[in-house]
Coordinates of C-alpha atoms and ligand atoms in Angstrom, one line a residue:
M1 CA -36.4 -72.4 -10.1
Q2 CA -34.3 -75.6 -10.4
L3 CA -35.4 -78.2 -12.9
I4 CA -33.9 -81.7 -13.6
L5 CA -34.9 -82.6 -17.2
T6 CA -34.2 -85.0 -20.0
P7 CA -32.0 -83.6 -22.7
E8 CA -35.0 -83.5 -25.0
Q9 CA -37.1 -81.5 -22.5
A10 CA -34.3 -79.0 -22.0
A11 CA -33.7 -78.6 -25.7
R12 CA -37.3 -78.2 -27.0
P13 CA -39.0 -74.9 -25.9
E14 CA -42.5 -76.3 -25.9
L15 CA -41.5 -79.2 -23.6
L16 CA -39.5 -76.9 -21.4
R17 CA -42.5 -74.5 -21.0
K18 CA -44.6 -77.5 -20.0
A19 CA -42.0 -78.5 -17.4
I20 CA -41.9 -75.0 -16.0
A21 CA -45.7 -74.8 -15.7
A22 CA -45.8 -78.2 -14.0
E23 CA -43.2 -77.2 -11.5
L24 CA -45.0 -74.0 -10.7
G25 CA -48.4 -75.6 -10.7
V26 CA -49.9 -73.0 -13.1
A27 CA -51.5 -73.3 -16.6
E28 CA -49.0 -73.3 -19.4
T29 CA -50.7 -70.3 -21.0
R30 CA -49.7 -68.2 -18.0
I31 CA -46.0 -68.7 -18.7
A32 CA -45.4 -65.5 -20.8
D33 CA -41.7 -66.1 -21.0
Y34 CA -38.7 -67.7 -19.3
R35 CA -35.0 -67.2 -19.2
I36 CA -32.3 -69.9 -18.5
V37 CA -29.9 -68.7 -15.9
R38 CA -27.7 -71.8 -15.5
K39 CA -27.4 -75.0 -17.5
S40 CA -25.2 -78.0 -16.9
V41 CA -25.2 -81.7 -17.9
D42 CA -25.1 -84.4 -15.2
A43 CA -23.8 -87.5 -17.0
R44 CA -23.0 -89.6 -13.9
S45 CA -26.0 -91.9 -14.3
R46 CA -26.9 -94.1 -17.2
L47 CA -29.5 -91.6 -18.3
P48 CA -27.8 -88.2 -18.4
K49 CA -29.9 -85.3 -17.1
I50 CA -29.9 -81.6 -17.8
L51 CA -29.8 -79.3 -14.7
L52 CA -31.5 -76.0 -15.4
T53 CA -32.0 -72.9 -13.3
V54 CA -34.8 -70.9 -14.9
D55 CA -36.5 -67.5 -14.3
A56 CA -40.1 -67.8 -15.3
F57 CA -42.3 -64.8 -16.1
I58 CA -46.0 -65.4 -15.3
D59 CA -48.6 -63.1 -16.8
R60 CA -45.9 -60.6 -17.7
P61 CA -43.2 -60.1 -20.3
A62 CA -39.6 -61.0 -19.6
S63 CA -37.5 -58.3 -18.1
E64 CA -34.5 -57.0 -20.1
L65 CA -31.3 -59.2 -20.0
H66 CA -29.9 -57.8 -16.8
Y67 CA -26.3 -56.9 -16.9
E68 CA -24.7 -53.5 -16.8
K69 CA -23.8 -52.3 -20.3
P70 CA -20.3 -50.8 -20.6
D71 CA -20.1 -47.1 -20.6
Y72 CA -17.5 -46.3 -23.3
R73 CA -16.3 -42.7 -23.5
N74 CA -14.9 -40.8 -26.4
V75 CA -11.1 -40.9 -25.9
E76 CA -9.9 -39.4 -29.2
H77 CA -8.0 -36.5 -27.4
A78 CA -7.3 -38.4 -24.1
E79 CA -3.9 -39.6 -22.9
P80 CA -2.6 -42.5 -25.0
V81 CA -1.7 -45.9 -23.5
I82 CA 0.2 -48.2 -25.8
I83 CA -1.0 -51.8 -25.9
V84 CA 1.3 -54.2 -27.6
G85 CA -0.8 -57.2 -28.9
A86 CA -4.5 -57.5 -29.8
G87 CA -5.2 -60.8 -28.1
P88 CA -7.8 -61.2 -25.4
A89 CA -5.5 -59.4 -22.9
G90 CA -4.8 -56.5 -25.2
L91 CA -8.4 -56.1 -26.5
F92 CA -10.0 -56.3 -23.0
A93 CA -7.4 -53.8 -21.7
A94 CA -8.4 -51.5 -24.5
L95 CA -12.1 -51.8 -23.8
Q96 CA -11.4 -51.1 -20.1
L97 CA -9.3 -48.0 -21.0
L98 CA -12.3 -46.6 -23.0
E99 CA -14.4 -46.9 -19.8
K100 CA -11.6 -45.2 -17.9
G101 CA -11.3 -42.3 -20.4
L102 CA -7.8 -43.2 -21.6
K103 CA -6.9 -43.7 -25.3
P104 CA -5.8 -47.2 -26.3
V105 CA -3.3 -47.4 -29.1
I106 CA -3.0 -51.0 -30.1
L107 CA 0.0 -52.2 -32.0
E108 CA -0.4 -55.7 -33.5
R109 CA 2.2 -57.5 -35.5
G110 CA -0.4 -59.6 -37.4
K111 CA -3.2 -58.8 -39.9
D112 CA -6.8 -58.0 -39.3
V113 CA -9.0 -61.0 -38.8
G114 CA -10.3 -61.1 -42.4
E115 CA -6.9 -61.2 -43.9
R116 CA -5.7 -63.5 -41.3
K117 CA -8.4 -66.0 -42.1
K118 CA -7.0 -66.3 -45.6
D119 CA -3.5 -67.1 -44.3
I120 CA -4.9 -69.7 -42.0
A121 CA -6.8 -71.4 -44.8
I122 CA -3.4 -71.7 -46.7
L123 CA -1.8 -73.0 -43.5
N124 CA -4.4 -75.7 -43.1
R125 CA -3.8 -76.8 -46.6
N126 CA -0.1 -77.1 -45.8
Q127 CA 0.7 -74.6 -48.6
G128 CA 2.8 -72.1 -46.7
F129 CA 3.4 -70.5 -43.4
Q130 CA 3.2 -66.7 -42.8
P131 CA 5.5 -65.9 -39.8
E132 CA 3.3 -62.8 -38.8
S133 CA -0.1 -64.2 -39.6
N134 CA -1.1 -67.6 -38.3
Y135 CA -3.0 -69.3 -35.4
C136 CA -0.9 -67.2 -32.9
F137 CA -0.4 -63.9 -34.5
G138 CA -3.0 -61.4 -35.8
E139 CA -6.1 -59.6 -34.6
G140 CA -7.7 -61.4 -31.6
G141 CA -4.4 -63.2 -30.9
A142 CA -4.4 -66.9 -30.2
G143 CA -8.0 -66.5 -29.0
T144 CA -9.5 -65.9 -32.4
F145 CA -9.3 -69.2 -34.1
S146 CA -9.3 -71.0 -30.8
D147 CA -11.9 -73.3 -29.4
G148 CA -13.4 -70.3 -27.6
K149 CA -14.0 -72.1 -24.4
L150 CA -14.7 -69.4 -21.9
F151 CA -14.1 -71.0 -18.5
S152 CA -11.3 -70.5 -16.1
R153 CA -10.0 -72.9 -13.6
S154 CA -9.3 -70.0 -11.3
K155 CA -12.3 -68.0 -9.9
K156 CA -9.9 -65.9 -7.7
R157 CA -8.7 -63.7 -10.6
G158 CA -11.8 -61.5 -10.8
N159 CA -15.2 -61.1 -12.2
I160 CA -15.3 -63.8 -14.9
Q161 CA -19.0 -63.1 -15.5
R162 CA -18.1 -59.6 -16.7
I163 CA -15.9 -61.1 -19.4
L164 CA -18.8 -63.2 -20.6
E165 CA -21.1 -60.2 -20.6
L166 CA -18.6 -58.2 -22.7
F167 CA -18.3 -61.1 -25.2
H168 CA -22.1 -61.1 -25.2
F169 CA -22.3 -57.3 -25.7
H170 CA -20.0 -57.8 -28.7
G171 CA -22.2 -60.4 -30.3
A172 CA -21.7 -63.8 -28.6
A173 CA -24.8 -66.0 -28.1
D174 CA -27.0 -65.8 -25.0
T175 CA -25.9 -69.3 -24.1
I176 CA -22.5 -68.1 -22.9
L177 CA -24.2 -66.3 -20.0
Y178 CA -25.7 -69.4 -18.5
E179 CA -23.9 -72.6 -19.7
A180 CA -21.7 -74.2 -17.1
H181 CA -19.0 -74.5 -19.7
P182 CA -19.5 -71.6 -22.0
H183 CA -18.1 -72.0 -25.6
I184 CA -18.2 -69.6 -28.6
G185 CA -16.5 -71.6 -31.4
S186 CA -14.0 -70.6 -34.0
D187 CA -16.6 -69.9 -36.6
K188 CA -18.2 -67.1 -34.4
L189 CA -15.1 -65.6 -32.8
P190 CA -13.9 -63.5 -35.8
Q191 CA -17.1 -61.4 -36.0
I192 CA -17.0 -60.8 -32.2
I193 CA -13.4 -59.6 -32.5
R194 CA -14.4 -57.3 -35.4
N195 CA -17.1 -55.9 -33.2
M196 CA -14.6 -55.2 -30.5
R197 CA -12.4 -53.4 -33.0
Q198 CA -15.4 -51.3 -34.1
T199 CA -16.1 -50.3 -30.5
I200 CA -12.4 -49.2 -30.0
L201 CA -12.2 -47.2 -33.2
E202 CA -15.7 -45.6 -32.8
H203 CA -14.6 -44.3 -29.4
G204 CA -11.4 -42.8 -30.6
G205 CA -8.9 -45.6 -29.9
E206 CA -6.4 -46.7 -32.5
I207 CA -5.4 -50.1 -33.9
H208 CA -2.4 -50.5 -36.1
F209 CA -2.0 -53.9 -37.8
N210 CA 1.2 -55.3 -39.4
T211 CA 3.0 -53.3 -36.7
R212 CA 5.6 -55.4 -34.8
V213 CA 7.1 -53.7 -31.8
S214 CA 10.8 -54.3 -31.7
E215 CA 12.0 -52.1 -28.9
I216 CA 10.6 -50.6 -25.7
L217 CA 11.9 -47.1 -25.2
L218 CA 13.0 -46.2 -21.7
H219 CA 14.0 -43.0 -20.1
E220 CA 16.1 -44.2 -17.3
D221 CA 13.8 -46.8 -15.6
T222 CA 10.6 -45.4 -17.0
V223 CA 8.7 -46.2 -20.2
S224 CA 8.6 -43.4 -22.8
G225 CA 7.2 -45.4 -25.7
C226 CA 8.2 -48.0 -28.2
R227 CA 9.7 -48.5 -31.7
T228 CA 8.4 -50.8 -34.3
A229 CA 10.3 -53.0 -36.8
D230 CA 9.5 -50.4 -39.5
G231 CA 11.3 -47.7 -37.4
E232 CA 8.2 -45.8 -36.3
T233 CA 8.1 -44.4 -32.8
Y234 CA 5.0 -44.3 -30.5
T235 CA 5.2 -42.2 -27.4
A236 CA 3.3 -42.9 -24.1
R237 CA 3.9 -42.9 -20.4
N238 CA 2.3 -46.3 -20.0
L239 CA 2.6 -49.5 -22.1
I240 CA 0.7 -52.7 -21.7
L241 CA 2.7 -55.6 -22.9
A242 CA 0.2 -58.3 -24.0
T243 CA 2.2 -60.2 -26.6
G244 CA 1.1 -63.7 -25.7
H245 CA 3.4 -66.7 -25.0
S246 CA 4.3 -67.3 -28.6
A247 CA 6.2 -64.0 -29.2
H248 CA 9.5 -65.5 -28.3
D249 CA 11.3 -62.5 -29.8
I250 CA 9.8 -60.2 -27.2
Y251 CA 11.4 -62.2 -24.4
S252 CA 14.8 -62.0 -26.1
I253 CA 14.3 -58.2 -26.7
L254 CA 13.5 -57.7 -23.0
H255 CA 16.4 -60.0 -21.9
A256 CA 18.9 -58.2 -24.1
A257 CA 17.7 -54.8 -22.8
G258 CA 18.4 -56.0 -19.2
I259 CA 14.7 -56.1 -18.3
Q260 CA 14.3 -58.7 -15.6
L261 CA 12.5 -62.0 -16.5
E262 CA 11.9 -65.2 -14.5
A263 CA 11.7 -68.9 -15.4
K264 CA 8.4 -70.4 -14.5
G265 CA 6.7 -73.8 -14.6
F266 CA 5.0 -74.8 -17.8
A267 CA 3.8 -78.0 -19.5
M268 CA 4.4 -80.0 -22.7
G269 CA 3.0 -83.1 -24.3
V270 CA 0.9 -84.3 -27.2
R271 CA -2.6 -83.9 -28.5
V272 CA -4.7 -87.0 -28.5
E273 CA -7.6 -87.5 -30.8
H274 CA -10.4 -90.2 -30.4
P275 CA -13.5 -90.8 -32.4
Q276 CA -16.1 -88.5 -30.8
K277 CA -18.5 -91.5 -30.8
L278 CA -16.1 -93.4 -28.5
I279 CA -15.8 -90.5 -26.0
D280 CA -19.6 -90.1 -26.1
S281 CA -20.1 -93.8 -25.4
I282 CA -17.7 -93.7 -22.4
Q283 CA -19.1 -90.5 -20.9
Y284 CA -22.8 -91.1 -21.6
H285 CA -22.7 -94.8 -20.9
S286 CA -24.4 -95.8 -24.1
K287 CA -23.6 -96.8 -27.6
Q288 CA -25.5 -94.0 -29.2
R289 CA -25.5 -90.4 -28.0
D290 CA -28.9 -88.9 -27.3
P291 CA -29.3 -86.4 -30.2
Y292 CA -30.2 -83.7 -27.6
L293 CA -26.9 -84.1 -25.7
P294 CA -23.8 -82.1 -26.7
A295 CA -20.7 -83.9 -27.9
A296 CA -19.1 -85.3 -24.7
S297 CA -16.0 -83.8 -23.1
Y298 CA -13.7 -85.0 -20.4
S299 CA -11.1 -83.6 -17.9
L300 CA -8.4 -86.0 -16.7
V301 CA -5.6 -85.6 -14.3
T302 CA -3.0 -87.9 -12.6
Q303 CA 0.4 -87.8 -11.0
V304 CA 3.4 -89.6 -12.4
N305 CA 6.7 -89.5 -10.6
G306 CA 5.8 -86.4 -8.8
R307 CA 4.6 -84.4 -11.7
G308 CA 1.1 -83.7 -13.0
V309 CA -0.1 -85.2 -16.2
Y310 CA -3.4 -83.7 -17.3
S311 CA -5.8 -83.0 -20.1
F312 CA -5.7 -79.5 -21.4
C313 CA -8.1 -77.6 -23.7
M314 CA -10.3 -80.6 -24.6
C315 CA -12.2 -79.9 -27.8
P316 CA -15.3 -82.2 -28.3
G317 CA -16.4 -82.3 -32.0
G318 CA -13.3 -80.4 -32.9
H319 CA -10.1 -80.2 -35.0
I320 CA -6.4 -80.4 -34.3
V321 CA -4.7 -77.4 -35.8
P322 CA -1.1 -76.3 -36.6
A323 CA -0.4 -73.6 -33.9
G324 CA 3.3 -72.8 -34.4
S325 CA 4.6 -69.3 -34.8
G326 CA 7.8 -69.9 -36.6
E327 CA 9.6 -71.9 -39.3
E328 CA 11.0 -75.4 -38.6
Q329 CA 8.7 -76.2 -35.6
I330 CA 5.6 -78.3 -35.3
V331 CA 3.2 -77.2 -32.6
V332 CA -0.4 -78.5 -32.4
N333 CA -3.5 -77.3 -30.5
G334 CA -7.2 -77.8 -30.8
M335 CA -10.3 -75.9 -31.7
S336 CA -14.0 -76.5 -32.5
A337 CA -16.8 -74.7 -34.3
S338 CA -19.8 -73.5 -32.3
Q339 CA -21.8 -76.7 -33.2
R340 CA -19.0 -79.0 -32.2
N341 CA -20.0 -81.4 -34.9
S342 CA -16.8 -82.9 -36.3
P343 CA -16.5 -86.7 -35.7
Y344 CA -13.4 -86.2 -33.5
A345 CA -12.7 -85.4 -29.9
N346 CA -9.2 -84.0 -29.2
S347 CA -7.4 -82.9 -26.1
G348 CA -3.9 -81.8 -25.2
I349 CA -2.4 -84.2 -22.7
V350 CA 0.5 -82.5 -21.1
V351 CA 3.2 -83.0 -18.4
E352 CA 4.0 -80.4 -15.8
I353 CA 7.6 -79.1 -16.2
R354 CA 9.1 -77.2 -13.4
P355 CA 12.1 -74.9 -14.0
E356 CA 14.4 -77.4 -12.2
D357 CA 13.2 -80.2 -14.6
V358 CA 14.6 -78.4 -17.7
P359 CA 17.7 -80.4 -18.8
A360 CA 21.1 -79.1 -17.9
D361 CA 22.0 -78.3 -21.5
F362 CA 19.5 -75.5 -21.5
Q363 CA 20.2 -74.0 -18.1
Q364 CA 22.9 -71.7 -19.6
Y365 CA 20.0 -69.6 -20.9
G366 CA 19.0 -68.6 -17.4
A367 CA 15.4 -67.3 -17.3
L368 CA 15.0 -68.4 -20.9
A369 CA 16.0 -72.0 -20.2
G370 CA 12.5 -73.4 -20.4
L371 CA 11.8 -71.4 -23.6
H372 CA 14.9 -73.0 -25.3
F373 CA 13.8 -76.4 -24.1
Q374 CA 10.3 -75.8 -25.5
Q375 CA 11.8 -74.7 -28.9
H376 CA 14.0 -77.8 -28.9
V377 CA 11.0 -80.2 -28.5
E378 CA 9.1 -78.3 -31.2
K379 CA 12.1 -78.7 -33.5
L380 CA 12.3 -82.4 -32.7
A381 CA 8.7 -82.7 -33.9
Y382 CA 9.7 -80.9 -37.1
K383 CA 12.7 -83.2 -37.6
N384 CA 10.3 -86.2 -37.3
N385 CA 7.7 -85.0 -39.8
G386 CA 9.4 -86.4 -42.9
G387 CA 10.2 -83.0 -44.2
K388 CA 6.5 -82.4 -45.1
G389 CA 5.9 -78.8 -44.2
L390 CA 3.4 -78.7 -41.4
A391 CA 2.6 -82.4 -41.4
A392 CA 2.7 -83.6 -37.8
P393 CA 4.4 -86.7 -36.3
A394 CA 1.8 -89.1 -34.9
Q395 CA 1.4 -92.6 -33.5
R396 CA -1.6 -94.7 -32.5
L397 CA -2.3 -94.2 -28.8
A398 CA -1.9 -97.9 -27.7
D399 CA 1.3 -98.2 -29.8
F400 CA 2.7 -95.1 -28.2
V401 CA 2.0 -96.5 -24.7
S402 CA 3.6 -99.9 -25.5
G403 CA 6.5 -98.4 -27.5
R404 CA 5.6 -99.8 -31.0
L405 CA 5.8 -97.9 -34.3
S406 CA 2.4 -97.6 -35.9
P407 CA 2.3 -99.2 -39.4
D408 CA -0.6 -97.0 -40.3
L409 CA -2.6 -94.2 -38.7
P410 CA -6.4 -93.6 -38.3
A411 CA -8.2 -90.8 -40.0
C412 CA -7.6 -87.5 -38.2
S413 CA -8.9 -84.0 -38.2
Y414 CA -5.5 -82.4 -38.6
L415 CA -5.7 -81.0 -42.1
P416 CA -2.0 -80.6 -43.0
G417 CA -1.6 -84.4 -42.6
L418 CA 0.2 -86.9 -40.3
I419 CA 3.4 -88.9 -40.6
S420 CA 3.8 -92.1 -38.6
S421 CA 6.6 -91.5 -36.1
P422 CA 7.9 -93.2 -32.9
L423 CA 7.0 -90.4 -30.5
H424 CA 7.7 -92.8 -27.5
F425 CA 11.3 -92.9 -28.8
W426 CA 12.1 -89.2 -29.5
L427 CA 10.1 -87.3 -26.9
P428 CA 12.4 -86.5 -24.0
D429 CA 11.8 -89.3 -21.4
M430 CA 10.6 -86.9 -18.7
I431 CA 7.6 -86.2 -21.0
G432 CA 7.2 -89.4 -23.0
K433 CA 7.5 -91.9 -20.1
R434 CA 5.1 -89.8 -18.0
L435 CA 2.6 -89.6 -20.8
Q436 CA 2.7 -93.4 -21.3
Q437 CA 1.9 -93.9 -17.6
G438 CA -0.6 -91.1 -17.6
F439 CA -2.5 -92.7 -20.5
R440 CA -2.6 -96.0 -18.6
D441 CA -4.0 -94.2 -15.5
F442 CA -6.6 -92.4 -17.7
D443 CA -7.8 -95.7 -19.0
H444 CA -8.7 -96.7 -15.4
K445 CA -10.8 -93.5 -15.1
M446 CA -12.4 -93.8 -18.6
H447 CA -12.5 -97.5 -19.7
G448 CA -11.7 -97.8 -23.3
Y449 CA -9.8 -94.5 -23.5
L450 CA -6.4 -96.3 -24.2
T451 CA -7.1 -97.6 -27.7
N452 CA -5.5 -97.8 -31.1
Q453 CA -8.5 -96.1 -32.5
A454 CA -7.0 -92.9 -31.0
V455 CA -3.9 -91.1 -32.2
V456 CA -1.3 -89.0 -30.4
V457 CA 0.0 -86.0 -32.4
G458 CA 3.2 -84.1 -31.6
V459 CA 3.7 -81.7 -30.0
E460 CA 1.4 -79.8 -27.6
S461 CA 4.0 -77.4 -26.3
R462 CA 2.3 -74.0 -25.8
S463 CA -0.2 -74.7 -23.1
S464 CA 1.5 -72.1 -20.9
S465 CA 4.4 -69.7 -20.8
P466 CA 7.8 -70.9 -19.6
V467 CA 8.7 -67.3 -18.7
R468 CA 7.3 -64.7 -16.4
I469 CA 7.9 -61.0 -16.6
P470 CA 7.8 -60.0 -13.0
R471 CA 5.5 -57.3 -11.9
D472 CA 4.4 -55.6 -8.6
P473 CA 1.2 -57.3 -7.5
E474 CA -0.3 -53.9 -6.4
T475 CA 0.7 -51.5 -9.2
R476 CA 0.9 -54.3 -11.8
Q477 CA 4.0 -52.5 -13.3
H478 CA 7.3 -54.3 -13.9
I479 CA 9.2 -54.5 -10.7
R480 CA 11.9 -52.2 -12.1
I481 CA 10.5 -50.4 -15.1
K482 CA 7.8 -47.8 -14.3
G483 CA 5.0 -47.6 -16.8
L484 CA 5.6 -51.1 -18.2
Y485 CA 2.5 -53.4 -17.5
P486 CA 3.4 -57.0 -18.4
C487 CA 0.0 -58.6 -19.0
G488 CA -1.8 -61.8 -20.1
E489 CA -0.5 -65.2 -20.9
G490 CA 2.9 -64.1 -22.3
A491 CA 3.8 -62.3 -19.1
G492 CA 3.0 -65.5 -17.2
Y493 CA -0.1 -64.3 -15.4
A494 CA -2.8 -66.0 -17.3
G495 CA -3.7 -69.2 -19.2
G496 CA -6.6 -69.1 -21.5
I497 CA -9.0 -66.5 -23.0
T498 CA -10.9 -65.5 -19.9
S499 CA -8.0 -65.2 -17.5
S500 CA -6.0 -63.3 -20.1
A501 CA -9.0 -61.0 -20.7
M502 CA -9.3 -60.5 -17.0
D503 CA -5.6 -59.7 -16.6
G504 CA -6.0 -57.1 -19.4
I505 CA -8.9 -55.5 -17.6
L506 CA -7.1 -55.4 -14.3
S507 CA -3.9 -53.9 -15.9
A508 CA -6.0 -51.2 -17.5
L509 CA -7.7 -50.4 -14.2
A510 CA -4.3 -50.1 -12.5
I511 CA -3.2 -47.2 -14.9
N512 CA -3.7 -43.8 -13.5
P513 CA -4.3 -40.9 -15.9
Ligands
FAD601 C1 -5.7 -73.2 -31.4 C2 -5.9 -72.6 -30.1 C3 -7.0 -73.0 -29.3 C4 -7.2 -72.4 -28.1 N1 -8.4 -72.7 -27.4 C5 -8.7 -72.1 -26.2 C6 -9.9 -72.2 -25.6 O1 -10.8 -72.9 -26.1 N2 -10.1 -71.6 -24.4 C7 -9.2 -70.8 -23.9 O2 -9.4 -70.2 -22.8 N3 -8.0 -70.6 -24.4 C8 -7.7 -71.2 -25.6 N4 -6.5 -71.0 -26.2 C9 -5.5 -70.2 -25.6 C10 -5.8 -68.7 -25.7 O3 -6.1 -68.4 -27.0 C11 -4.7 -67.9 -25.1 O4 -4.6 -68.3 -23.7 C12 -5.0 -66.4 -25.1 O5 -5.3 -66.0 -26.4 C13 -3.9 -65.6 -24.5 O6 -4.2 -64.2 -24.6 P1 -3.1 -63.1 -24.7 O7 -3.9 -61.9 -25.0 O8 -2.4 -63.1 -23.4 O9 -2.1 -63.5 -25.8 P2 -2.4 -63.8 -27.4 O10 -3.7 -64.3 -27.6 O11 -1.3 -64.8 -27.7 O12 -2.2 -62.5 -28.1 C14 -1.0 -61.8 -28.2 C15 -1.0 -60.9 -29.4 O13 0.2 -60.1 -29.4 C16 0.7 -60.0 -30.7 N5 2.1 -59.7 -30.7 C17 3.1 -60.5 -30.2 N6 4.3 -59.9 -30.3 C18 4.1 -58.7 -30.8 C19 4.9 -57.6 -31.1 N7 6.3 -57.7 -30.9 N8 4.4 -56.5 -31.6 C20 3.0 -56.4 -31.8 N9 2.2 -57.4 -31.5 C21 2.7 -58.5 -31.0 C22 0.4 -61.3 -31.4 O14 0.3 -61.2 -32.8 C23 -1.0 -61.6 -30.8 O15 -2.0 -61.2 -31.6 C24 -6.3 -71.6 -27.5 C25 -5.1 -71.3 -28.3 C26 -4.9 -71.8 -29.5 C27 -3.7 -71.4 -30.3

């Protein structure tokens, strides 16, 4: 049954029940239960509406939540498959291997999620950076302290609903099964990741933390295992490489070993933060957000001089976080807690960069040219942060667009602090100039968006990988190395949690015992 409701009707169970009864023309007492199947916000008109698809149960109890529970087998003595990296790609590959009857052996350079949380608290206070334990590295990968938005632009990749079901099976709220834009939140993700670890260990899989893979072992052109930085050797015929796009060392290791890589398009830019109230008032057409409506979000895209400029990973009610993975680099990203209740709305605004756009100085690095350019821009941000650790260079948005230094900066969610800096001056023109025009275009789409109440923070450089590890589309193995399964965002085949998780599942399915 489809219902079009006010936000209050949709949020309050007693009103929703009334609406269901009225729609069905039955007495309210006969509605024994109901289940929301789909929920979205339609904010096109002055009075935003909630669109609900509901299953109602008349005179009978609700049926069980209907999705197929995973059938995990005991794999203690089964053939091992090495998985390098415990991000969404690695974890979902491991879960799929359990269903297949193969033994996942996960090697993860970072710490378990509990220990990692402590390092992240120190990072947020700008009191020290741990190269192996940060927003990128550690159990759950870049996905753990992320926003936890679970939607994918691409529906072609596979059964996205299955990913949501597996998150739900491991403890995520029912809402992710029916919200049009499902979201978990960085406060809930760590427990879900722990539950996944529990599943893997209980069924005989292995997870080794603080274990950085430093070499892939080959016998001729076939994988035989890997060696860790501590000199330990793990043996297996199949290895899923799910190291994410921040593990730059892995690309260098593969490159040095003569394993073929390819340059691919990527994107870089800044993160912009507005007061959430301002975004609410633009998107919901009113000064005050209805208390039953969620913090408003947006999605923007334009073309400037033949390249896309677009919003990326928009976090309503969120925080900007330091998401670098090395010393002397400033990288920012965004996240939000499940309630999305911070007073700020942030989003990456990035410019598409094709391999041929990478400046000539970097082309000497071949397939790694984009990676070196990315590192250069991250270093530029570091050089412009006044030597203050993880403080990020920033500028008021209208000042950035008109090329003026900001004498002061607005309050911002970025905990390590901001330093006023002329980003319009030091960002490479191909990025900075396009961003300036992009923000002007966005103001036409969302009047009031281009304002000095907003701040741009540098740099948003890790929205996608500049490198691809080529693989056969059928076997999903590297085009030359048998038994090597490049997978997830770092291999250049995914972007975001759900698509990385999907890629992990498909790679695991491709492995034959
Ligand atoms: C702050 C933040 C917010 C984000 N918000 C969202 C969001 O809301 N929605 C969304 O879809 N995406 C979001 N993302 C992106 C998302 O997290 C990534 O797309 C996703 O995690 C990629 O999954 P992956 O498994 O391919 O790689 P990763 O998650 O990067 O995992 C790779 C893992 O491999 C490990 N590793 C690397 N090298 C080695 C090695 N040599 N040996 C052993 N282990 C190694 C790393 O420590 C890491 O744990 C966010 C990212 C960040 C940083």
